[in-house]
Tab-separated table of C-alpha atoms and ligand atoms in Angstrom:
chain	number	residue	atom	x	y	z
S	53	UNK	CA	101.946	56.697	161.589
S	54	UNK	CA	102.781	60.292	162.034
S	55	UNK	CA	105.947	59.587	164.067
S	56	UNK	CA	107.044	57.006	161.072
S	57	UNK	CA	106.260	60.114	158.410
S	58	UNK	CA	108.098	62.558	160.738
S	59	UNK	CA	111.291	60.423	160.719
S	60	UNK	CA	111.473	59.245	157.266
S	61	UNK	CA	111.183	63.471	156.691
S	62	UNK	CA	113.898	63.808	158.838
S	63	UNK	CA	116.386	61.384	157.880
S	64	UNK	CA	115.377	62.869	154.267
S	65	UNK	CA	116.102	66.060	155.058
S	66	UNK	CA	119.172	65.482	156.704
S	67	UNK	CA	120.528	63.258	153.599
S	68	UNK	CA	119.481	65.749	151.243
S	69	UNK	CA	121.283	68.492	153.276
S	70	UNK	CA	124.527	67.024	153.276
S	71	UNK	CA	124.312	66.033	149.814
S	72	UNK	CA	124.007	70.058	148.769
S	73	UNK	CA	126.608	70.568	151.741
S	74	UNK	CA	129.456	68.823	149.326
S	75	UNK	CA	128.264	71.046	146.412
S	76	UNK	CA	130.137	73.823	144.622
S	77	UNK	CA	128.498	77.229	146.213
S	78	UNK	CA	125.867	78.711	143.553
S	79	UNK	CA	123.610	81.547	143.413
S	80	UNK	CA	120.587	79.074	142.764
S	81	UNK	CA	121.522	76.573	146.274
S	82	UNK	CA	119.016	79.200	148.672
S	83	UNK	CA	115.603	78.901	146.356
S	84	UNK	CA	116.574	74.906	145.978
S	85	UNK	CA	116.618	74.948	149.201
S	86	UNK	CA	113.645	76.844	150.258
S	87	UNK	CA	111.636	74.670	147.920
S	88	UNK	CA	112.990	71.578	149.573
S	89	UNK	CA	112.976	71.754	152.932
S	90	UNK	CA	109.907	74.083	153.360
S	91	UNK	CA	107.702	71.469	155.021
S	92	UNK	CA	106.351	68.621	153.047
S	93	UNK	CA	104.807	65.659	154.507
S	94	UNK	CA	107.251	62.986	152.476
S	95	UNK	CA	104.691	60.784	151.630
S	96	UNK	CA	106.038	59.417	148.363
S	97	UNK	CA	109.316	58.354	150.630
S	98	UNK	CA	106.630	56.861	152.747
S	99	UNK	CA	105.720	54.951	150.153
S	100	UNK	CA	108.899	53.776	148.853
S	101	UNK	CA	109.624	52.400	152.261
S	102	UNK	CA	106.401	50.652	153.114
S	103	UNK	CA	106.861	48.545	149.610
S	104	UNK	CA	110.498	48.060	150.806
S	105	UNK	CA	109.449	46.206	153.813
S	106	UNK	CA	107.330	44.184	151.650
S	107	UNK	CA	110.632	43.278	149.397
S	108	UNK	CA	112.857	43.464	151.957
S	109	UNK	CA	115.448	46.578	151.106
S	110	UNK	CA	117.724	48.109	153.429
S	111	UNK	CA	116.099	51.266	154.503
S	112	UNK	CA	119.227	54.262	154.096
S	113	UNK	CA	119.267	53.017	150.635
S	114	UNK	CA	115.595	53.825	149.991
S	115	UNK	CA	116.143	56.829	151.946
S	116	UNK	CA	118.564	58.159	149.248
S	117	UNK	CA	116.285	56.984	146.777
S	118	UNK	CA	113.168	58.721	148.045
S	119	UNK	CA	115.264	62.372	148.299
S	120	UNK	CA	115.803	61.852	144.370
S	121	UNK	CA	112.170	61.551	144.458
S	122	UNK	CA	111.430	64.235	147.028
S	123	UNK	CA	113.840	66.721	144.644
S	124	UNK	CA	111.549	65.890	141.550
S	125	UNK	CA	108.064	66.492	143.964
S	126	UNK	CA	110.049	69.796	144.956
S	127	UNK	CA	110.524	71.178	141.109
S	128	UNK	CA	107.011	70.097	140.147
S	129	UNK	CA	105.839	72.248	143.122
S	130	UNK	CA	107.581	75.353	141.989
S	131	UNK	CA	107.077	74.986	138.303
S	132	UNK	CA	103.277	74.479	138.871
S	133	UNK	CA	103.075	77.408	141.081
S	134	UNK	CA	104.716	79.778	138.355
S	135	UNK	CA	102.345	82.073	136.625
S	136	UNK	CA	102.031	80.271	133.593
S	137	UNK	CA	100.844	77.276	135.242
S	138	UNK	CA	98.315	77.257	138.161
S	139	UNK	CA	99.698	80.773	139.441
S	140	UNK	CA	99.857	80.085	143.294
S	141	UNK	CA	101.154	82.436	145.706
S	142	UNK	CA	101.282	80.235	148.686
S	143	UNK	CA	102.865	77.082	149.238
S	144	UNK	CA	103.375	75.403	152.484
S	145	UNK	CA	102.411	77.914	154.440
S	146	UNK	CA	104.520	80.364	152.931
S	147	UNK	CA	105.407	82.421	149.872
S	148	UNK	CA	105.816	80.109	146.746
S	149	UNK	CA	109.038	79.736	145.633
S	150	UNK	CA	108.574	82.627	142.277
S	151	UNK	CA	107.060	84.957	144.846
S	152	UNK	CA	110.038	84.914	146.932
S	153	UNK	CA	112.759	84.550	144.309
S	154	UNK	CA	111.384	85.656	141.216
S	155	UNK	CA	110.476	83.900	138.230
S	156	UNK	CA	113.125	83.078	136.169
S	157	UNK	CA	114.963	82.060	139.339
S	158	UNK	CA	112.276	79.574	140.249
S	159	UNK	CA	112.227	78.561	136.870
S	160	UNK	CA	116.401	77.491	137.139
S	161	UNK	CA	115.999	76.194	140.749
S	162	UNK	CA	113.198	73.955	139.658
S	163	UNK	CA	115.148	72.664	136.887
S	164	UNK	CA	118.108	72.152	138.913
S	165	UNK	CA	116.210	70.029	141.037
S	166	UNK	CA	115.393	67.948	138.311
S	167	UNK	CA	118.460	67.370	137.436
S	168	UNK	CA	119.826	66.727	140.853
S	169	UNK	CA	117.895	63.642	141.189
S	170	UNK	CA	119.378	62.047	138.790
S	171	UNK	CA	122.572	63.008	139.958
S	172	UNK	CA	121.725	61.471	143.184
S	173	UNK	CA	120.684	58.042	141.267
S	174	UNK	CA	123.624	57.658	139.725
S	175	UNK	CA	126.187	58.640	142.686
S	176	UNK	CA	128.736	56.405	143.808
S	177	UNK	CA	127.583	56.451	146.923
S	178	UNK	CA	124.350	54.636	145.729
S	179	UNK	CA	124.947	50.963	146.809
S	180	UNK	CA	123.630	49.535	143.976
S	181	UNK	CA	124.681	47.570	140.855
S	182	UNK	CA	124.679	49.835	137.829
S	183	UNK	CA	122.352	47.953	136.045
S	184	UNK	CA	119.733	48.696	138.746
S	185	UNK	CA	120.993	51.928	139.002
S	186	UNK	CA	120.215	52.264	135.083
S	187	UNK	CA	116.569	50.943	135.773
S	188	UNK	CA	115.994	53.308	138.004
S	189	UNK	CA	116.981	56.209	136.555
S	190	UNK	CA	115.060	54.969	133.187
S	191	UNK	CA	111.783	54.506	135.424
S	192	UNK	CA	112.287	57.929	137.249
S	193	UNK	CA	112.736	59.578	133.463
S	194	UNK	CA	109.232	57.852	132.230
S	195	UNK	CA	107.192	59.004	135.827
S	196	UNK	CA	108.728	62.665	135.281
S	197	UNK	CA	108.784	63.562	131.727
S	198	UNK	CA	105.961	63.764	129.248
S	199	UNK	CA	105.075	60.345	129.696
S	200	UNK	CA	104.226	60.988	133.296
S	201	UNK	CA	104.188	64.412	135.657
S	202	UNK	CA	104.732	67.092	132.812
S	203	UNK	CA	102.722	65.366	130.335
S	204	UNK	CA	99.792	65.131	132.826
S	205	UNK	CA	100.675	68.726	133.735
S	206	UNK	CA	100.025	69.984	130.418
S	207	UNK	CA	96.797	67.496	130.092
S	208	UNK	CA	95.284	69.465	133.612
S	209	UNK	CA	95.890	72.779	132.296
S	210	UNK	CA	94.921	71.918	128.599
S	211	UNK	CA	91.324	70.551	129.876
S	212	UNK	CA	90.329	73.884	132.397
S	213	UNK	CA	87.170	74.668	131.700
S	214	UNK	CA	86.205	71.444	129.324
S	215	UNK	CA	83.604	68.957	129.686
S	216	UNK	CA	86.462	65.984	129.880
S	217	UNK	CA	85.151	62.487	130.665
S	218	UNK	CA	85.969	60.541	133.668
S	219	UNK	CA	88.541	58.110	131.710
S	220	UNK	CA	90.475	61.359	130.728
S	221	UNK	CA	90.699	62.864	133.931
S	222	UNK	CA	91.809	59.516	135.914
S	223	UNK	CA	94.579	59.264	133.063
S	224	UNK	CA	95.406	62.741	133.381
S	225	UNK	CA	95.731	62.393	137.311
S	226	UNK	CA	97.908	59.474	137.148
S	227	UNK	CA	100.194	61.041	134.981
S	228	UNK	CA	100.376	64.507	136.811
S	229	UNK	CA	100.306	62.909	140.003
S	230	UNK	CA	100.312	58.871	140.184
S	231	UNK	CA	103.774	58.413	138.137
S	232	UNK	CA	106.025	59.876	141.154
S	233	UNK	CA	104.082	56.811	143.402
S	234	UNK	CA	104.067	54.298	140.841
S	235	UNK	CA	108.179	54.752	140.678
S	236	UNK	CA	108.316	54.568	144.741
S	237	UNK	CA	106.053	51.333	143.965
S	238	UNK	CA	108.283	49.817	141.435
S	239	UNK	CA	111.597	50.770	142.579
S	240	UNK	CA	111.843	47.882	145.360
S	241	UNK	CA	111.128	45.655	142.868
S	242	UNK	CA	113.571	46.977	140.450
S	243	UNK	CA	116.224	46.819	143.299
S	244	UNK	CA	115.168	43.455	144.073
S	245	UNK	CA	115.152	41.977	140.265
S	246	UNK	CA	111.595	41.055	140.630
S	247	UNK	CA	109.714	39.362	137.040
S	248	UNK	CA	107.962	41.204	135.130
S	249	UNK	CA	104.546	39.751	135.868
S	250	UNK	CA	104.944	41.362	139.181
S	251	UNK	CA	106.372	44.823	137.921
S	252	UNK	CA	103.185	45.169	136.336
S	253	UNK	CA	100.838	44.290	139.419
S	254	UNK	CA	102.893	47.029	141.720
S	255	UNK	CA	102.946	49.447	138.654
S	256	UNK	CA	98.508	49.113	138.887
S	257	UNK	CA	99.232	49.469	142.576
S	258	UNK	CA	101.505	52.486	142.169
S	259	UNK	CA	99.271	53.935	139.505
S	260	UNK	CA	95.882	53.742	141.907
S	261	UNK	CA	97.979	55.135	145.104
S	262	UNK	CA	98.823	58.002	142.924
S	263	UNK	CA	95.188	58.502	141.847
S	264	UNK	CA	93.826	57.932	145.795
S	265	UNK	CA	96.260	60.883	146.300
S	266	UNK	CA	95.150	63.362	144.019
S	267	UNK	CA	91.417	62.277	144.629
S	268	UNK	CA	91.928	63.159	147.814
S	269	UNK	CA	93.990	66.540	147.229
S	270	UNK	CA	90.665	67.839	145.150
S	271	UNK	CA	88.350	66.526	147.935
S	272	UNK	CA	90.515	69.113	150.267
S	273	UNK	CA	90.643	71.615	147.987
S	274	UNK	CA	86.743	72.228	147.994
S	275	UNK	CA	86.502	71.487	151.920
S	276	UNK	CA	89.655	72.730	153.419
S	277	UNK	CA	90.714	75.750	154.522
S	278	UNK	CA	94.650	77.721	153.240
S	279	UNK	CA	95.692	78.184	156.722
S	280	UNK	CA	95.146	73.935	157.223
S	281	UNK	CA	96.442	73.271	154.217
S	282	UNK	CA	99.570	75.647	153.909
S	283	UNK	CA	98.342	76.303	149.934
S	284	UNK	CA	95.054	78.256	148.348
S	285	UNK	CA	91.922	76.735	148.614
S	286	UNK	CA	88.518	76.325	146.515
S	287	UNK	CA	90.904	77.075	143.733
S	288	UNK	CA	89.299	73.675	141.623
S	289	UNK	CA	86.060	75.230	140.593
S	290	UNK	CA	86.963	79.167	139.678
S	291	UNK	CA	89.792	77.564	137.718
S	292	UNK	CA	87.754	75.479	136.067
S	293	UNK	CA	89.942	72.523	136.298
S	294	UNK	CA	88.529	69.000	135.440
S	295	UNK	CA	88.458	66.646	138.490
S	296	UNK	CA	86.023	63.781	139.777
S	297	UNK	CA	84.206	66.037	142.317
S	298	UNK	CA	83.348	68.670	139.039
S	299	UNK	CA	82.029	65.471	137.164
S	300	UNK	CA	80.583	63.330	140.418
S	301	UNK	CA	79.728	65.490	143.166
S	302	UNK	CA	81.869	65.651	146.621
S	303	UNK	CA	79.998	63.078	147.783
S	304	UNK	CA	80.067	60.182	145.203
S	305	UNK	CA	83.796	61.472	144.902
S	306	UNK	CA	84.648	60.048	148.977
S	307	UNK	CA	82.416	56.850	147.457
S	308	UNK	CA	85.040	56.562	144.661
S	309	UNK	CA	88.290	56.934	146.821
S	310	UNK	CA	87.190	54.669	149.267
S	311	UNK	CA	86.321	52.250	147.008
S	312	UNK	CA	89.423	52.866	145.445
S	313	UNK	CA	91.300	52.345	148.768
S	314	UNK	CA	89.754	48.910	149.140
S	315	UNK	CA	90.469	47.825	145.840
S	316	UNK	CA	94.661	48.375	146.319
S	317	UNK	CA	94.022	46.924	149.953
S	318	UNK	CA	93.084	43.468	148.111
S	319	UNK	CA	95.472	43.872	145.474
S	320	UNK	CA	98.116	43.227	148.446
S	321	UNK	CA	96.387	41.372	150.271
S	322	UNK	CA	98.497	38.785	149.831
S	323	UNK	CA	101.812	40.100	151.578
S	324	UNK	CA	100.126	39.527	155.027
S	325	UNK	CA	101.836	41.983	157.786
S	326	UNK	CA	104.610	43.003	155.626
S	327	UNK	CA	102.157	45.237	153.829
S	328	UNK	CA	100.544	46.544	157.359
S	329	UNK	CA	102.722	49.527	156.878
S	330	UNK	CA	101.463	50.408	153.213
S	331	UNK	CA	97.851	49.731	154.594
S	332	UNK	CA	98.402	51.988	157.184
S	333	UNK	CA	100.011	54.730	154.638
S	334	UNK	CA	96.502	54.448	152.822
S	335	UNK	CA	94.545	54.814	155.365
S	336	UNK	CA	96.388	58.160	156.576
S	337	UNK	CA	96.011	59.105	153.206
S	338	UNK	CA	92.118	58.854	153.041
S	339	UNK	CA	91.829	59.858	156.350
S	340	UNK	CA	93.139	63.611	155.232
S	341	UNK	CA	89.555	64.720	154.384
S	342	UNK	CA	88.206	63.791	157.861
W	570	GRG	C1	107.658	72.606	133.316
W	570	GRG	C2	108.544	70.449	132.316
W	570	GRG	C3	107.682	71.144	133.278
W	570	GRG	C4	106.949	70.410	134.092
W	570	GRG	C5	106.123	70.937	135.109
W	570	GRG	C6	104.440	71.592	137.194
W	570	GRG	C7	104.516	70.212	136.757
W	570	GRG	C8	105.365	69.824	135.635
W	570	GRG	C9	103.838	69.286	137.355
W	570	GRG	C10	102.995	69.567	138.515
W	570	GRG	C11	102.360	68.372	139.004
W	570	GRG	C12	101.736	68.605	140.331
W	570	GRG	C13	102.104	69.760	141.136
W	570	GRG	C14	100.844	67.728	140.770
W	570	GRG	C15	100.149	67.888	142.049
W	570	GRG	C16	100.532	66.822	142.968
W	570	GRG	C17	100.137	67.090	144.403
W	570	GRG	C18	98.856	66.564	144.894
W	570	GRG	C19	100.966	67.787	145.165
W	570	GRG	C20	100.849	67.965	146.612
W	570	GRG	O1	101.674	66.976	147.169
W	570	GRG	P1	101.880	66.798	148.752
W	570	GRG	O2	100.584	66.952	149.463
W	570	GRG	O3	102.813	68.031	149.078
W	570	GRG	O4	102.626	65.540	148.976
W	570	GRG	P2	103.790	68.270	150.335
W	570	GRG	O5	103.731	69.750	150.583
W	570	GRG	O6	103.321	67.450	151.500
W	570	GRG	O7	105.157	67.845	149.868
């Protein structure tokens, strides 16, 4: 598994690289990149490929695919670090991106990589019709905007230090966290021309992988420590923030997630060994808090 993850983060990188190679030199090309390629397991990418097996798509193209994903997951990273969000310092192991650059830089270089995944959806060298192209970029709008990542962004930060119920904070989660996987779910279907009956079983799939994810992120946060985990720790509770662990406990929490874990398992049960890969993914995933 870690091998796989390892070379889809490589062949990422080095598409990614090249890509900013053939850009016009600008001031904000050194915080992009030190946001980008500062570590980062890839897992979304991971993702994206595993339900490509499933639907059969040719694995460069996802590869393109999951850096306009991966250049989204980067800008969310430094924007939530920023001061007026969760105020991190540390990311990866190293300085966050503000800390280094300064704000207002790591504001632009955050929006820039924003925008450059959508530049990388619609590029030529995309092999794709442009109505799938169009698809795409409409589904990777929805998972990032206020329907998805920033929306859920301002729901975590709007509930610190509120009694929110549990159907709040899984919506919340999905949005802030679940809408990047549920477009790595989707977009081999989208590709593929898949009917809509089946768009909306991989969007529940994509939706609960995003969840498992985050679940999982909060478990560490309370039982990791910031040299493991390259970022602060036990930063949940003094912040106040609402998760499942501050409303179930860290134990009924692991009860949750696995139960969670089985519950996509059957959900794809059907695909056989094309979706050994994705089972494997989840597994790794859950397996983060051992
Ligand atoms: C300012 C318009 C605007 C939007 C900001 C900041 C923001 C929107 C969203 C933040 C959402 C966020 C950071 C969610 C957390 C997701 C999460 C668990 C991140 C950690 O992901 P990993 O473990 O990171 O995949 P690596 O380092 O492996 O890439």
């Amino acid at each position: 598994m870690q091998k796989n993850l390892n070379k889809i983060a490589n062949d990422t990188n080095f598409f990614l690289k090249k890509y900013l190679k053939n850009q016009k030199k600008t001031n904000l090309l050194l915080p992009m990149k030190y946001g980008l390629f500062s570590g980062g397991k890839k897992i979304r990418s991971k993702i994206l490929i595993d339900i490509g097996k499933i639907f059969g798509v040719d694995y460069n193209t996802l590869i393109k695919i999951g850096s306009a994903v991966e250049c989204i997951h980067a800008y969310s990273l430094i924007h939530d670090d920023l001061p007026c969000m969760d105020n991190d310092l540390l990311r990866r192991g190293k300085p966050s991106t503000h800390v280094k650059y300064g704000e207002s830089t790591a504001v632009l270089a955050g929006n820039s990589l924003l925008t450059l995944a959508f530049e990388i959806l619609s590029d030529k060298n995309l092999n794709l019709n442009e109505k799938i192209k169009v698809k795409l970029i409409k589904q990777l709008s929805q998972s990032s905007g206020h329907t998805g990542i920033a929306g859920g962004q301002f729901l975590d930060l709007h509930y610190e230090k509120k009694k929110i119920d549990i159907k709040k904070i899984i919506d919340m989660q999905i949005k802030k966290t679940g809408k990047l996987f549920t477009f790595c779910c989707l977009s081999p279907l989208l590709i593929t021309n898949r009917n809509e009956k089946l768009i909306r079983k991989f969007k529940s799939i994509g939706d609960d992988i995003g969840l498992l994810f985050q679940i999982v992120d909060d478990l560490i946060d309370v039982k990791s420590s910031s040299k493991k985990v390259g970022k602060k720790t036990k930063k949940d509770k003094k912040k106040g923030k609402a998760t499942l662990i501050s409303l179930l406990g860290y134990k009924n929490t692991i009860i949750y997630a696995e139960k969670l874990k089985l519950r996509i398992q059957k959900k794809l049960n059907s695909y056989g060994y094309k979706s050994k890969s994705i089972n494997q993914t989840l597994e790794y995933i859950l397996n983060r808090i051992k």
